CSV table of C-alpha atoms in Angstrom, one decimal:
chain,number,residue,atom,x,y,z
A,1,UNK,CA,108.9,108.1,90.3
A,2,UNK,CA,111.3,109.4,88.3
A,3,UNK,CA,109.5,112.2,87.1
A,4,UNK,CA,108.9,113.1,90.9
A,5,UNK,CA,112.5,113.5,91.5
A,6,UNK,CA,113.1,115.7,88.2
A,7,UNK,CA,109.8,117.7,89.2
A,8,UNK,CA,111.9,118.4,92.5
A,9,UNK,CA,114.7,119.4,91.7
A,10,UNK,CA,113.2,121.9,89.2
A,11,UNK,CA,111.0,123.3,91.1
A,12,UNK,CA,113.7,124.4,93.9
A,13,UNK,CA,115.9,125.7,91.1
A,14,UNK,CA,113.6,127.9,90.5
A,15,UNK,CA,111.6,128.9,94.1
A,16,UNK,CA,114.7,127.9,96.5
A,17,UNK,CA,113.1,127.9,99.4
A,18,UNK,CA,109.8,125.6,98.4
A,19,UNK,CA,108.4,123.1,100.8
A,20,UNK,CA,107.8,119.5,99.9
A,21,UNK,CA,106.5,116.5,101.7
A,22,UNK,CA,106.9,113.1,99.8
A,23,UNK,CA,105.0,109.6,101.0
A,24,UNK,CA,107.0,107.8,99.3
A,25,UNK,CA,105.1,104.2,99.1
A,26,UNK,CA,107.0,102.3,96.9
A,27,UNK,CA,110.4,103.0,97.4
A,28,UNK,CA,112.5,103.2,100.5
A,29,UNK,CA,113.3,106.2,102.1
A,30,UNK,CA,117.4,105.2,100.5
A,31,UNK,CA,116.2,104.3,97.2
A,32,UNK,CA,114.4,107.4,97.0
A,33,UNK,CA,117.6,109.7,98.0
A,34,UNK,CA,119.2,107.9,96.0
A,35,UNK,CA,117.5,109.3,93.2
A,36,UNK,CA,117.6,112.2,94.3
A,37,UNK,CA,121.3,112.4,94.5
A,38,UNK,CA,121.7,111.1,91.3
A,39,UNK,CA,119.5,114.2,89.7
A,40,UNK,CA,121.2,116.2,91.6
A,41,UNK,CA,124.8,115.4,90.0
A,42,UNK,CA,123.3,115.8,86.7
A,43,UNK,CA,123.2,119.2,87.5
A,44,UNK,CA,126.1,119.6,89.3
A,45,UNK,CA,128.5,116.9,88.4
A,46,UNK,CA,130.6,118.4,91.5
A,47,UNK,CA,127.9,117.3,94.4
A,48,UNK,CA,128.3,114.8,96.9
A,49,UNK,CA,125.6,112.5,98.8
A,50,UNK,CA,126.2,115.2,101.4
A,51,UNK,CA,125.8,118.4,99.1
A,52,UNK,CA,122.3,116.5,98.5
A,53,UNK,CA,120.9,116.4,102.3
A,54,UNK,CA,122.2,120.3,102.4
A,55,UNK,CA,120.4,121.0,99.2
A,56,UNK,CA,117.6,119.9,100.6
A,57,UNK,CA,117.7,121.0,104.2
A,58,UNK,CA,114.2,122.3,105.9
A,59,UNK,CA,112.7,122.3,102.6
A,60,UNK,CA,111.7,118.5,102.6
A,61,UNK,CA,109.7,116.1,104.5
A,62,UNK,CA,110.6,112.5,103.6
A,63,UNK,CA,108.1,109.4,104.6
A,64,UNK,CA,108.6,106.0,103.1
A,65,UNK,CA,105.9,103.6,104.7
A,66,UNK,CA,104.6,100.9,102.9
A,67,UNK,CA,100.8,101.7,103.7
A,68,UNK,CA,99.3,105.0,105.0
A,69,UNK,CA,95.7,106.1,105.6
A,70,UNK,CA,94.3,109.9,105.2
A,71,UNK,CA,94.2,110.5,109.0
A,72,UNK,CA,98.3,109.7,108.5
A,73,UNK,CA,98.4,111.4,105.9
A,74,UNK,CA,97.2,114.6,107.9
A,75,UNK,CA,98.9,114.0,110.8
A,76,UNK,CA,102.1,114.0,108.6
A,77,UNK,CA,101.4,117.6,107.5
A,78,UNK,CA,101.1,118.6,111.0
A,79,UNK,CA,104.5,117.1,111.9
A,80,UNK,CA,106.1,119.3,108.8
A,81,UNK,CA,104.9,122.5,110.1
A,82,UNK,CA,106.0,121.6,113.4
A,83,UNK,CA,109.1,121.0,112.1
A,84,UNK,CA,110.0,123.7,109.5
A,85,UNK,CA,107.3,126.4,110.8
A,86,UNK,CA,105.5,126.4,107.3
A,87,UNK,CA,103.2,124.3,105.7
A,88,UNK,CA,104.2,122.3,102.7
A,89,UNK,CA,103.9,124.0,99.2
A,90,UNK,CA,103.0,120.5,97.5
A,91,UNK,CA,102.5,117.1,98.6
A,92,UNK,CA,103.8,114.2,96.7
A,93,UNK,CA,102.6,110.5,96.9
A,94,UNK,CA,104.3,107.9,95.4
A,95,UNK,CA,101.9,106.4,94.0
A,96,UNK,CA,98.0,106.8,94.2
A,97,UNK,CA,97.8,102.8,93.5
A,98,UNK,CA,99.7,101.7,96.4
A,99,UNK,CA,98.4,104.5,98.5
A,100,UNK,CA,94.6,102.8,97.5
A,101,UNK,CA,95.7,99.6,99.1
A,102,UNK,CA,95.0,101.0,102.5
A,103,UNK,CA,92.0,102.7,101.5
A,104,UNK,CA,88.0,101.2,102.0
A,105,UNK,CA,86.7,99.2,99.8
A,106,UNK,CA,86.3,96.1,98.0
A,107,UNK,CA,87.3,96.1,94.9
A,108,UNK,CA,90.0,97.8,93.6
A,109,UNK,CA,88.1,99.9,91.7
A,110,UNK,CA,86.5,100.6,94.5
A,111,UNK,CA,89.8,101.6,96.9
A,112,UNK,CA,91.5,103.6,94.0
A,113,UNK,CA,87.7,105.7,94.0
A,114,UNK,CA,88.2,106.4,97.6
A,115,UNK,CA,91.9,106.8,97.5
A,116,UNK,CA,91.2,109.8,94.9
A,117,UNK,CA,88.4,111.5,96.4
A,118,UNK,CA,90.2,111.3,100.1
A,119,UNK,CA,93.4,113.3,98.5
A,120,UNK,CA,90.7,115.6,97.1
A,121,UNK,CA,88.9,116.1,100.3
A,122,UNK,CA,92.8,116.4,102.0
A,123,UNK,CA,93.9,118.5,99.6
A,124,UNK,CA,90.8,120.9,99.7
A,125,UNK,CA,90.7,120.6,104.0
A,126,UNK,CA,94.2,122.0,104.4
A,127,UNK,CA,94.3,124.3,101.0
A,128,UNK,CA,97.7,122.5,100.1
A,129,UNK,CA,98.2,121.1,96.2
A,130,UNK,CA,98.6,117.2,96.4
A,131,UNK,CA,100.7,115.3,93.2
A,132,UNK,CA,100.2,111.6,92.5
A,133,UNK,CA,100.9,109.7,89.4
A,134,UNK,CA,99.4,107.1,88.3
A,135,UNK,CA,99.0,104.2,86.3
A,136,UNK,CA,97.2,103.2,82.7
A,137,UNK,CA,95.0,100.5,82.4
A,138,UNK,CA,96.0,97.9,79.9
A,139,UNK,CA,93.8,99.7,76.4
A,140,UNK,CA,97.0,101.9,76.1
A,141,UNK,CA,99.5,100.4,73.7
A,142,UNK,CA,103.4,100.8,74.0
A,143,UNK,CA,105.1,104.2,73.3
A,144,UNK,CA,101.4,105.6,72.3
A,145,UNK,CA,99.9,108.6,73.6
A,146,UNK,CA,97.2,108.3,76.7
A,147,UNK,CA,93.5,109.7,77.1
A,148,UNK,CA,92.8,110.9,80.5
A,149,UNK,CA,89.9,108.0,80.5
A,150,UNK,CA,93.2,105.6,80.4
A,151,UNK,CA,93.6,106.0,84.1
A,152,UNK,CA,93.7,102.7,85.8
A,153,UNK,CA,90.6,101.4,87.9
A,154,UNK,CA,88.1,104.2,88.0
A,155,UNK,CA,86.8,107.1,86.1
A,156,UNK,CA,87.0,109.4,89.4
A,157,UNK,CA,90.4,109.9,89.0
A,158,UNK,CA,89.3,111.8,85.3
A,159,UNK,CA,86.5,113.6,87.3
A,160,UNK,CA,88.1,114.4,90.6
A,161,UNK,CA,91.6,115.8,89.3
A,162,UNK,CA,91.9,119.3,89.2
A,163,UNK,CA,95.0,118.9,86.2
A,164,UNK,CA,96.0,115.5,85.1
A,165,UNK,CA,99.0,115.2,82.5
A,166,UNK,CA,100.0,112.0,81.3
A,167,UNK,CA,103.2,111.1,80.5
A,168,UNK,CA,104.8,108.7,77.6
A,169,UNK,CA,108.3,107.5,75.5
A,170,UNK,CA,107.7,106.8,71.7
A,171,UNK,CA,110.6,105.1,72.0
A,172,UNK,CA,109.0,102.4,73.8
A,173,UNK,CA,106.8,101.4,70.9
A,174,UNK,CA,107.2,98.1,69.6
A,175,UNK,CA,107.9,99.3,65.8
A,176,UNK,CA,110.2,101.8,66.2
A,177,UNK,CA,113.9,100.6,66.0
A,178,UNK,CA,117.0,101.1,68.0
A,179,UNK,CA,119.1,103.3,65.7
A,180,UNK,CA,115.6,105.8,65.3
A,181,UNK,CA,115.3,105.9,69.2
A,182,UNK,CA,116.2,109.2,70.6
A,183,UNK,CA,115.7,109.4,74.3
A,184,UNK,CA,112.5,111.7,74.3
A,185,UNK,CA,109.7,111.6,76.6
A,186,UNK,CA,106.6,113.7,76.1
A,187,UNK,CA,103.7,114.5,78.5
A,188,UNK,CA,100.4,116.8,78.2
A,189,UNK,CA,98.1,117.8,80.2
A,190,UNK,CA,94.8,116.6,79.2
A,191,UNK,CA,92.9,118.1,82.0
A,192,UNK,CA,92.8,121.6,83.7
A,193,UNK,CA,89.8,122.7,85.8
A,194,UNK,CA,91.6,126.5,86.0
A,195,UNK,CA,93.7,126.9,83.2
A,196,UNK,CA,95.1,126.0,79.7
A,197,UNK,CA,94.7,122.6,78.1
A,198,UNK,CA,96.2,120.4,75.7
A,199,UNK,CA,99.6,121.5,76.3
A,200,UNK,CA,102.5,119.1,75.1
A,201,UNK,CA,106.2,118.8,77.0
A,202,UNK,CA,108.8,117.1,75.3
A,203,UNK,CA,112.0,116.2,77.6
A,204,UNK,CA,115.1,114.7,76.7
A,205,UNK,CA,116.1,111.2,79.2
A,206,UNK,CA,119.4,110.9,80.2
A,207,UNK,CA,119.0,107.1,81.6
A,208,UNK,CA,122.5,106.9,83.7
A,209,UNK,CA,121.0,109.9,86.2
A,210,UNK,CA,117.5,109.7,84.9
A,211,UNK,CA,117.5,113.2,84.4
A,212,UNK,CA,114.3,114.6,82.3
A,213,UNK,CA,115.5,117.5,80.4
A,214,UNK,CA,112.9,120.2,78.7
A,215,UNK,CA,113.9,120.5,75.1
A,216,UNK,CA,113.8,124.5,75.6
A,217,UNK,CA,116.3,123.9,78.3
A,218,UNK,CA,119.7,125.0,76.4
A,219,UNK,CA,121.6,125.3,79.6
A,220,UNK,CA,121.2,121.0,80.4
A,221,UNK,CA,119.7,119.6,77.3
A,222,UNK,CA,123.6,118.9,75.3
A,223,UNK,CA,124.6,117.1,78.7
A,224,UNK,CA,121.4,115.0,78.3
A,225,UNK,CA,122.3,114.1,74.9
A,226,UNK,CA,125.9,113.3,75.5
A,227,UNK,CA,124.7,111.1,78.9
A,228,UNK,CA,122.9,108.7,76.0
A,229,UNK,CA,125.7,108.3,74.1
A,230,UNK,CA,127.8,107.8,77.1
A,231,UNK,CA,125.4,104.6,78.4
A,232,UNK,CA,125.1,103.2,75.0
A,233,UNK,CA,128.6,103.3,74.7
A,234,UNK,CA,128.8,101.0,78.2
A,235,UNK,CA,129.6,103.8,80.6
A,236,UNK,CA,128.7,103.5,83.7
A,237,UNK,CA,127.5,106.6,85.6
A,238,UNK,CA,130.1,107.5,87.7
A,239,UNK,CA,132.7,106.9,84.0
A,240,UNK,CA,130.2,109.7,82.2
A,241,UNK,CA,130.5,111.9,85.3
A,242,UNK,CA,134.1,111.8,84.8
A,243,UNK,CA,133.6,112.7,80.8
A,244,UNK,CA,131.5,115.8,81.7
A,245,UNK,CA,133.8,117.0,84.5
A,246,UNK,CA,137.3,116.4,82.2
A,247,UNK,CA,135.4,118.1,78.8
A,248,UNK,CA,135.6,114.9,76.7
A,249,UNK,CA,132.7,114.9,74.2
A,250,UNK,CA,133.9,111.6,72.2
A,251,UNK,CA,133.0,108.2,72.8
């Protein structure tokens, strides 16, 4: 989820006027802006919660239900280009396992089969790109890097994804030590049906805005850095806010 946000935000810094539609299925519609509004200050320490709604003005489409079926799903994207006169440029759904819980099926192999293959047939029906994460199954150890056969419950998310990336923090293995930790989070995509694979991202975490930083990203990446120190010295997130916008860089 966190990802999502960052993802975003990014994306409208660069193509300001892009269309998104979230499902958000885990979170409430709040938690989720909140989130959001956090991101957004790490950016622009200046912003308030009402800078954020502007920000995103006619650009986003916000749904947080706990269960929603394709035919919803659809009749959601209709509703957004009634709305803002344009169709969405992505669709996000937090996440593909809870959105499999209203989806046929006994098992949950079974639902999370369906749940893939109906975002497919969605996704290919209206010609719109549709991002869900998802989660591992339980062979991938701590901090490690993921195969794309590590998806949870079924195989057909490997064969029905058109790009799949997964996503992991080496800090979170078990043998690595707190003073060798360094905030880093890398993802690569594994799959990519029209394009380049086996590329490798690294971001930089900054865990009091949960900001994911690209490492090539000069502009943000020091602010990242700092934003560590700051919550492993005990700072809350509005006390490092305050650090950033006076210019203090010590602890």
């Amino acid at each position: 989820s966190a990802f999502i946000v960052n993802m975003m935000h990014r994306m409208k810094m660069v193509q300001p006027d892009i269309k998104v539609m979230v499902l958000s299925l885990e979170q409430t519609r709040n938690e989720f802006f909140d989130r959001m509004h956090k991101l957004h200050a790490f950016y622009d320490p200046t912003v308030q919660a009402i800078d954020t709604v502007n920000f995103w003005q006619d650009n986003m489409m916000l749904i947080d239900k706990n269960s929603i079926s394709e035919r919803e799903v659809e009749d959601s994207v209709y509703q957004f280009i009634y709305e803002t006169g344009e169709e969405p440029d992505i669709i996000i759904v937090d996440y593909l396992g809870y959105y499999a819980r209203g989806c046929r099926g006994v098992s949950e192999y079974d639902r999370t089969t369906n749940a893939i293959m109906d975002l497919k047939a969605l996704a290919k029906d209206l010609q719109l790109v549709i991002f869900t994460p998802h989660q591992a199954n339980r062979t991938g150890e701590f901090g490690g890097e993921l195969a794309a056969d590590q998806a949870k419950s079924s195989g057909a998310v490997e064969n029905t994804s058109d790009v799949m990336i997964t996503m992991w923090a080496p800090d979170a293995a078990k043998h690595v030590k707190d003073e060798d930790k360094n905030g880093e989070v890398f993802q690569r995509i594994v799959k990519n049906r029209n394009g380049p694979a086996n590329m490798l991202v690294k971001y930089q975490w900054a865990p009091l805005s949960m900001a994911m930083v690209p490492l090539n990203d000069i502009n943000y990446l020091q602010h990242a850095v700092r934003e560590r120190k700051y919550a492993a010295a005990g700072d809350t997130r509005e006390e490092a806010l305050k650090r950033r916008l006076s210019g203090s860089l010590t602890i």
